[in-house]
XYZ file of C-alpha atoms in Angstrom:
532
model
C 213.650 99.973 84.869
C 211.019 97.476 85.001
C 209.615 99.275 88.153
C 206.240 100.189 86.050
C 205.356 103.754 86.047
C 201.853 103.488 87.449
C 201.505 105.807 84.715
C 201.711 108.866 82.596
C 198.317 107.132 82.752
C 203.016 107.646 82.436
C 201.975 107.050 80.061
C 200.142 108.850 81.364
C 200.218 111.531 81.107
C 197.206 111.936 80.067
C 196.415 112.644 83.048
C 200.579 110.644 82.651
C 198.558 107.618 80.739
C 200.466 106.232 78.064
C 199.566 107.541 74.574
C 200.430 106.860 71.156
C 198.767 109.846 69.957
C 200.221 113.455 69.300
C 198.222 116.306 68.551
C 198.672 118.033 65.254
C 198.071 121.265 64.112
C 194.592 120.849 63.127
C 193.431 117.934 64.632
C 194.592 114.464 66.381
C 196.742 112.213 64.106
C 195.396 108.676 65.388
C 191.906 107.751 66.595
C 190.903 107.184 70.086
C 190.631 109.577 73.069
C 194.159 109.351 74.408
C 196.443 112.350 75.692
C 199.820 112.744 74.838
C 202.195 111.807 77.584
C 205.197 113.146 75.937
C 206.092 116.344 74.126
C 208.830 118.668 74.066
C 208.912 121.176 76.873
C 208.315 124.764 76.653
C 210.237 126.266 79.555
C 208.024 128.570 81.858
C 209.876 131.747 81.868
C 210.394 134.114 84.456
C 211.873 134.267 88.198
C 210.095 132.331 90.691
C 208.037 134.149 92.976
C 209.827 133.851 96.396
C 208.454 131.762 99.019
C 204.922 133.224 100.374
C 204.712 135.960 97.867
C 202.127 136.469 95.063
C 202.893 134.705 92.335
C 203.444 136.642 88.745
C 201.151 135.018 85.998
C 201.853 135.717 82.310
C 200.401 134.976 79.406
C 202.179 131.510 77.836
C 200.456 130.713 74.724
C 203.834 129.163 73.465
C 203.267 126.458 75.666
C 200.091 124.675 74.155
C 201.652 125.807 70.456
C 204.972 123.613 71.199
C 203.060 120.733 72.674
C 199.965 120.901 70.352
C 200.637 123.359 67.750
C 197.805 125.570 68.730
C 195.475 126.808 71.543
C 192.363 125.161 72.385
C 189.293 126.968 71.179
C 188.106 129.524 73.801
C 191.239 129.132 76.047
C 193.717 131.447 77.405
C 197.021 130.074 79.038
C 198.958 131.875 81.802
C 202.139 130.499 83.372
C 204.187 131.372 86.567
C 206.776 130.270 88.874
C 206.665 129.743 92.319
C 209.754 128.828 94.916
C 209.108 126.402 97.796
C 211.641 125.397 100.469
C 213.738 122.398 99.365
C 213.224 120.863 102.564
C 209.798 121.737 104.218
C 210.799 120.062 107.482
C 213.583 123.148 108.147
C 211.211 125.542 106.737
C 213.577 126.585 104.485
C 215.744 128.871 106.900
C 217.351 126.480 108.996
C 221.121 126.133 109.027
C 221.262 122.159 109.053
C 220.386 119.570 107.061
C 220.485 118.593 103.230
C 218.863 121.594 101.458
C 218.607 124.069 104.039
C 217.579 127.490 102.950
C 217.576 126.762 99.297
C 214.361 126.460 97.366
C 213.202 124.248 94.253
C 211.230 126.050 91.351
C 207.853 124.830 90.771
C 206.360 125.420 87.304
C 202.465 126.196 87.000
C 200.159 126.749 84.174
C 196.749 127.872 84.081
C 194.165 127.267 81.579
C 190.866 129.593 81.906
C 188.133 129.324 79.364
C 186.504 132.569 77.893
C 183.140 130.915 78.573
C 183.624 130.869 82.315
C 180.738 131.387 84.462
C 180.149 131.241 88.113
C 183.478 130.055 88.552
C 184.176 127.578 91.489
C 187.842 127.918 91.664
C 190.879 126.037 90.518
C 190.898 122.336 89.600
C 194.659 121.426 90.383
C 195.693 118.310 88.380
C 198.436 115.699 88.687
C 198.673 113.174 86.159
C 200.535 110.364 87.819
C 203.863 108.584 87.075
C 205.329 109.894 89.412
C 207.189 112.133 86.616
C 204.341 112.942 84.604
C 203.747 116.609 83.604
C 201.072 118.601 85.066
C 201.710 121.650 83.166
C 201.306 119.619 79.785
C 198.655 117.675 81.056
C 196.564 120.999 82.040
C 197.104 121.814 78.323
C 196.083 118.585 76.652
C 192.825 118.341 79.390
C 191.908 121.927 78.177
C 191.119 120.651 74.637
C 187.590 118.970 75.769
C 186.036 115.618 75.525
C 186.531 115.290 71.986
C 190.417 114.853 72.280
C 190.016 112.640 75.812
C 190.132 116.161 77.821
C 187.612 117.552 80.534
C 184.133 118.574 79.706
C 182.822 121.903 79.495
C 180.960 121.606 82.576
C 184.351 121.577 84.367
C 186.193 123.645 82.325
C 183.603 126.499 82.172
C 183.595 126.566 85.969
C 186.976 125.996 87.016
C 190.793 127.494 86.099
C 192.316 124.094 85.128
C 195.810 124.208 86.864
C 198.715 122.124 85.953
C 202.333 122.122 87.937
C 205.095 120.151 87.444
C 206.411 118.101 91.006
C 209.637 119.337 92.096
C 212.226 117.557 90.209
C 209.959 117.157 87.289
C 209.841 118.426 83.706
C 210.492 122.190 84.102
C 210.704 121.996 87.985
C 214.115 122.085 89.111
C 214.228 118.660 86.921
C 216.634 115.748 88.350
C 218.433 114.556 85.307
C 221.230 112.030 86.010
C 220.510 108.846 83.779
C 222.199 108.753 80.254
C 220.056 108.086 77.100
C 222.387 105.049 76.622
C 221.554 103.454 80.387
C 217.968 104.279 79.715
C 218.247 102.210 76.499
C 219.774 99.292 78.003
C 217.436 99.531 80.678
C 214.604 99.118 78.800
C 216.239 96.833 76.362
C 217.239 94.457 78.837
C 215.671 90.849 79.363
C 212.910 91.099 81.229
C 213.375 87.939 82.858
C 217.327 87.433 82.895
C 217.210 83.579 83.623
C 220.863 82.964 84.141
C 222.846 84.383 87.227
C 225.470 86.433 85.114
C 222.261 87.841 82.982
C 220.802 88.853 86.655
C 224.095 90.287 87.698
C 224.457 92.274 84.823
C 221.301 93.893 85.578
C 222.263 94.115 89.279
C 225.531 96.158 87.946
C 223.198 98.452 85.716
C 220.979 99.593 88.597
C 224.404 100.193 90.430
C 225.738 102.439 87.481
C 222.399 103.954 87.438
C 222.335 104.779 91.189
C 226.086 105.756 91.434
C 225.433 108.389 88.745
C 222.653 109.928 90.531
C 223.787 109.738 93.940
C 227.114 111.768 92.520
C 225.359 114.079 91.212
C 222.416 114.902 93.729
C 223.836 113.169 97.027
C 222.410 113.549 100.385
C 219.429 115.691 98.761
C 217.896 112.733 96.958
C 215.021 111.896 99.639
C 213.808 115.682 98.980
C 212.185 114.611 96.029
C 209.927 112.176 97.948
C 206.031 112.667 97.884
C 205.712 114.240 101.431
C 207.746 117.170 100.227
C 205.607 117.617 96.910
C 202.466 117.049 98.845
C 203.556 120.239 100.778
C 204.359 121.906 97.219
C 200.898 121.462 96.565
C 199.747 123.718 99.503
C 201.778 126.593 98.154
C 200.076 126.067 94.516
C 196.658 126.601 96.347
C 197.876 129.349 97.928
C 199.338 130.491 94.438
C 196.071 130.015 92.770
C 194.150 132.104 95.530
C 192.036 129.449 96.796
C 191.403 128.881 100.682
C 190.584 125.058 100.246
C 191.853 122.963 97.476
C 190.235 121.093 94.549
C 192.342 118.345 93.000
C 192.226 115.623 90.245
C 194.834 113.014 90.709
C 195.459 110.494 88.451
C 197.389 107.223 89.523
C 200.480 108.225 91.451
C 198.513 111.582 91.687
C 196.273 109.903 94.006
C 199.141 108.997 96.539
C 200.023 112.705 95.921
C 196.150 113.841 96.635
C 196.115 111.263 99.880
C 199.316 112.515 101.464
C 197.823 116.179 101.071
C 194.838 115.031 102.725
C 196.713 113.779 105.654
C 198.735 116.916 106.118
C 196.162 119.301 105.556
C 192.602 117.886 105.941
C 191.166 121.314 106.885
C 192.283 122.589 103.629
C 190.473 120.306 101.365
C 187.073 121.021 99.597
C 186.989 118.249 97.057
C 189.916 115.244 95.895
C 189.129 112.963 92.941
C 191.896 110.274 93.342
C 191.464 108.211 90.144
C 193.740 104.896 89.566
C 194.233 104.112 93.410
C 197.764 103.608 94.894
C 197.393 101.731 98.177
C 199.781 103.824 100.033
C 200.260 101.224 103.192
C 201.976 98.512 100.260
C 205.231 98.439 100.490
C 207.772 97.620 97.568
C 207.509 94.025 97.303
C 203.668 93.969 97.810
C 203.204 96.698 95.546
C 205.201 95.124 92.769
C 203.407 91.574 93.078
C 200.082 93.453 92.965
C 201.283 95.174 89.804
C 202.277 91.834 88.183
C 198.879 90.578 89.006
C 196.947 93.532 87.634
C 198.917 93.825 84.262
C 198.556 89.614 84.194
C 195.026 90.055 84.302
C 194.865 92.952 81.798
C 196.757 90.850 79.390
C 194.379 88.112 79.700
C 191.431 90.501 79.017
C 193.136 91.359 75.910
C 194.045 87.646 74.890
C 190.145 87.021 75.302
C 189.483 90.095 73.054
C 191.698 88.948 70.581
C 189.971 85.223 70.426
C 186.540 86.938 70.097
C 187.492 89.613 67.667
C 189.928 87.439 65.135
C 189.234 90.153 62.217
C 190.852 92.719 64.223
C 193.359 90.960 65.826
C 195.961 89.267 63.501
C 197.603 87.365 66.285
C 194.431 85.413 67.140
C 193.321 82.796 68.361
C 196.041 82.324 70.628
C 197.494 85.970 71.482
C 199.534 85.035 74.876
C 201.564 82.353 72.785
C 201.899 84.784 69.918
C 203.414 87.307 72.374
C 205.457 84.729 74.376
C 207.086 83.663 71.103
C 207.961 87.263 69.825
C 209.691 87.870 73.649
C 211.381 84.407 73.248
C 212.850 84.902 69.793
C 213.652 88.589 70.566
C 216.006 86.968 73.316
C 217.883 84.999 70.848
C 217.540 87.050 67.370
C 216.436 90.427 67.946
C 214.635 92.027 64.568
C 216.947 94.882 63.554
C 215.023 98.090 62.531
C 215.897 100.140 59.722
C 217.985 102.447 61.713
C 219.776 99.653 63.288
C 218.288 99.389 66.569
C 217.357 95.694 67.784
C 214.082 94.976 68.786
C 215.206 93.196 71.841
C 213.241 91.106 74.347
C 212.698 94.231 76.735
C 211.858 96.495 73.930
C 209.020 94.030 73.152
C 207.970 93.470 76.658
C 207.526 97.126 77.119
C 205.259 97.323 73.719
C 203.288 95.219 75.714
C 203.408 96.901 78.798
C 202.444 100.188 76.849
C 199.439 98.766 75.032
C 197.514 97.883 78.341
C 197.184 101.379 79.428
C 194.170 101.606 77.058
C 191.594 99.270 75.923
C 192.073 101.152 72.308
C 195.797 99.829 72.394
C 195.094 96.318 72.224
C 194.574 96.238 68.410
C 197.709 98.335 68.088
C 199.675 95.522 70.025
C 198.064 92.679 68.053
C 199.449 94.571 64.931
C 203.003 95.278 66.203
C 203.753 91.836 67.199
C 201.840 90.437 63.527
C 204.370 92.934 61.801
C 207.606 92.094 64.086
C 206.795 88.198 63.176
C 207.363 89.653 59.514
C 210.622 91.544 60.249
C 209.333 94.782 60.810
C 209.827 96.224 64.583
C 208.667 99.682 63.657
C 205.428 99.341 65.420
C 206.855 97.595 68.559
C 209.474 100.491 69.020
C 206.778 103.094 68.577
C 204.660 101.590 71.625
C 207.525 101.062 73.619
C 208.915 104.252 72.978
C 205.734 106.093 74.031
C 205.794 104.740 77.211
C 209.466 105.362 77.743
C 209.503 108.443 76.843
C 212.147 108.056 74.165
C 212.178 110.442 71.188
C 212.883 109.685 67.674
C 216.698 111.000 68.142
C 217.376 108.840 71.160
C 216.781 111.240 73.753
C 214.622 110.709 76.944
C 212.543 113.275 78.826
C 213.615 112.968 82.306
C 210.475 111.101 83.316
C 212.102 108.354 84.514
C 214.745 110.045 86.589
C 212.122 111.377 87.969
C 210.450 108.161 88.651
C 213.030 106.489 90.393
C 214.318 109.741 92.464
C 210.619 109.820 93.916
C 209.852 106.247 94.497
C 212.756 105.539 95.541
C 212.606 108.176 98.368
C 209.165 107.067 99.220
C 210.415 103.377 99.618
C 211.452 101.910 102.825
C 211.654 98.620 102.439
C 214.714 96.944 100.584
C 214.653 93.390 100.014
C 217.920 91.391 99.362
C 219.054 90.402 95.825
C 218.729 86.960 97.138
C 214.920 87.539 97.600
C 214.300 89.069 94.324
C 215.999 86.206 92.406
C 213.832 83.946 94.500
C 210.789 86.032 93.933
C 211.740 86.184 90.050
C 211.133 82.433 90.259
C 208.354 82.335 92.436
C 206.275 85.319 90.276
C 206.955 83.489 87.009
C 204.718 80.634 87.997
C 201.820 82.676 89.182
C 202.419 85.562 86.786
C 203.810 84.313 83.541
C 204.643 87.509 81.384
C 205.055 89.945 84.389
C 205.821 88.578 87.374
C 209.891 88.179 86.700
C 210.156 91.667 85.068
C 208.271 93.078 88.294
C 210.219 91.159 90.337
C 213.846 91.954 88.955
C 212.868 95.680 88.539
C 212.639 96.226 92.287
C 216.637 96.065 91.957
C 216.089 99.675 90.728
C 215.259 100.834 94.394
C 217.379 98.349 95.868
C 220.367 99.881 94.701
C 219.205 103.346 94.867
C 221.956 105.601 97.070
C 220.728 108.012 99.584
C 218.299 108.058 102.445
C 214.542 107.643 102.704
C 211.574 110.061 103.448
C 208.481 107.679 103.689
C 205.065 109.347 103.270
C 202.361 109.098 105.893
C 199.893 106.234 105.960
C 196.758 107.201 108.345
C 193.468 108.699 108.359
C 192.315 112.393 106.609
C 190.420 113.195 110.005
C 188.684 116.638 109.640
C 188.381 116.144 105.476
C 185.631 116.157 103.783
C 184.423 112.982 101.605
C 187.120 112.003 99.213
C 186.257 110.399 95.760
C 188.417 107.164 94.871
C 187.752 105.865 91.686
C 188.932 102.525 90.433
C 188.667 100.609 87.435
C 188.201 96.770 87.426
C 190.519 96.193 84.425
C 193.235 98.516 85.519
C 196.790 96.935 85.029
C 199.000 99.298 86.726
C 196.611 100.123 89.609
C 194.721 97.351 90.317
C 191.150 97.942 91.353
C 191.889 96.365 94.635
C 193.939 99.333 95.824
C 190.636 101.309 95.485
C 188.598 100.180 98.489
C 192.024 99.937 100.528
C 192.959 103.543 99.591
C 189.522 104.479 100.424
C 189.316 102.862 103.928
C 192.827 104.136 104.866
C 191.733 107.960 104.576
C 188.672 107.065 106.283
C 186.563 109.599 104.511
C 187.099 107.849 101.118
C 184.040 107.030 98.636
C 184.456 104.378 96.126
C 183.298 105.090 92.632
C 183.917 102.046 90.091
C 184.251 101.771 86.409
C 184.024 98.175 85.345
C 185.870 99.108 82.524
C 189.679 98.265 81.031
C 192.585 100.284 80.814
C 194.270 102.845 83.649
C 191.914 105.368 85.041
C 188.414 106.158 84.616
C 187.328 109.780 84.651
C 186.050 111.101 81.801
C 185.646 107.705 80.012
C 181.915 107.296 80.062
C 179.092 109.600 80.797
C 178.602 107.532 84.081
C 181.750 108.496 85.578
C 181.696 111.820 84.140
C 178.498 112.829 85.597
C 179.191 111.498 88.911
C 182.590 113.207 89.073
C 181.299 116.582 87.924
C 178.664 116.385 90.852
C 181.073 116.142 93.348
C 183.560 118.635 91.713
C 181.210 121.445 91.257
C 178.456 121.016 93.712
C 180.206 118.594 96.478
C 177.376 115.449 95.727
C 179.180 112.771 96.831
C 178.442 109.574 95.017
C 176.235 106.965 96.632
C 177.857 104.352 98.363
C 178.708 101.185 95.878
C 178.024 103.271 92.936
C 179.115 101.212 89.973
C 179.530 102.161 86.204
C 179.286 100.002 83.351
C 182.008 99.499 80.949
C 179.687 101.183 78.004
């Protein structure tokens, strides 16, 4: 499962970014401006509106109540479901092909401020992953900047609309991986050195693939990005907008870019933050992430060396983390509940912490406590990434993540090639390279056909703002200009910061994005915003 969710920001979702915090009834329980990615899922009740018909919106304060413990001040929440064809290629009415004549239900939530004025329209949100819940994210973002949410300048001009893409959370969810197999996958040695250990991960990937293939069969390709982008046009119609205004994070940039290619004349404004390069295939994309995480980890180690008072594993944080993973391979620390902090769980604690700069100190403390025999914080970090609840149950985040990623992917390297890359990348990206190479097995062993998304220009679309963060681990900055160039109408906005995605982290980024969303003022060519 080492195919990292470009996260819900996988983690996100923030905006699917990784999070360690949860909202309490009255306050945020931990410091920092991060939004929770994983929480209980209140079902959006009611029958789905038939394809093409007007949706029936109903009040749904129970959704923020369950996710956060309360509604945001001055916010009202409404929910609905819409039906979309399972296969847009058949229009939902053809008699042939997988899913022909059948529909998926797409869950939507709309947050509307009671202080709304001069309404522009709806701002549709996707948090990334793939697999992150847009319904949850719309709730979190409605709480305002003090909690890492959207500024009042946006919430008072737009309805904030989140939707769960097909296969995700409340929208005809994919669920085909057992909790035990997810535990085994996340806990597996991230760099299986022996052939027997490597073959063990092959076998686990095959078992997961068989289970999903047995359950969904030839309909697995229908969870791909192009189908979901066509669903977005149904979402646009459901909220009553002639043109789409959209904020997509991480994988959500790929979804938005695909929409722009399919429906360029229906684009009002797209903000694509944490850019995915659609032209990268599996091997290139995996190496890009290995490079990005290695760079972010190096930045963490430099911070550690310069902030020894806040970093208990200083001065050599890399050595401390590498030693912790190596020790976990031979003698994992057992937690109070009997669970073992294997090398895989330690590795995912590292991955999880790199999505935000605020996670760096938490990682240092977790590794320090692990050395003292306490794995609790390692599990807390890793579980936040994995979507694992205290009772050992998982959300469907990674079921959907695999179904979507693998439906999109046409490249299928051989096991022998992956084994060679594991060794090669170990030399280039010592901590993350082997894991990102081996993680490709998840899609290599995935059953079913493929449905690749388009990779061309958005001819006829207005300017699209593509935001990149120079220290982003999951969607490395180099992908930002590539996406903008591919679309032909992209305008790059750069944040010289750390972590995954940028908006609304600083006033410079926020002001530029807000001006674009509200007034369609495109940022100047080459605009760069400082880290602070």
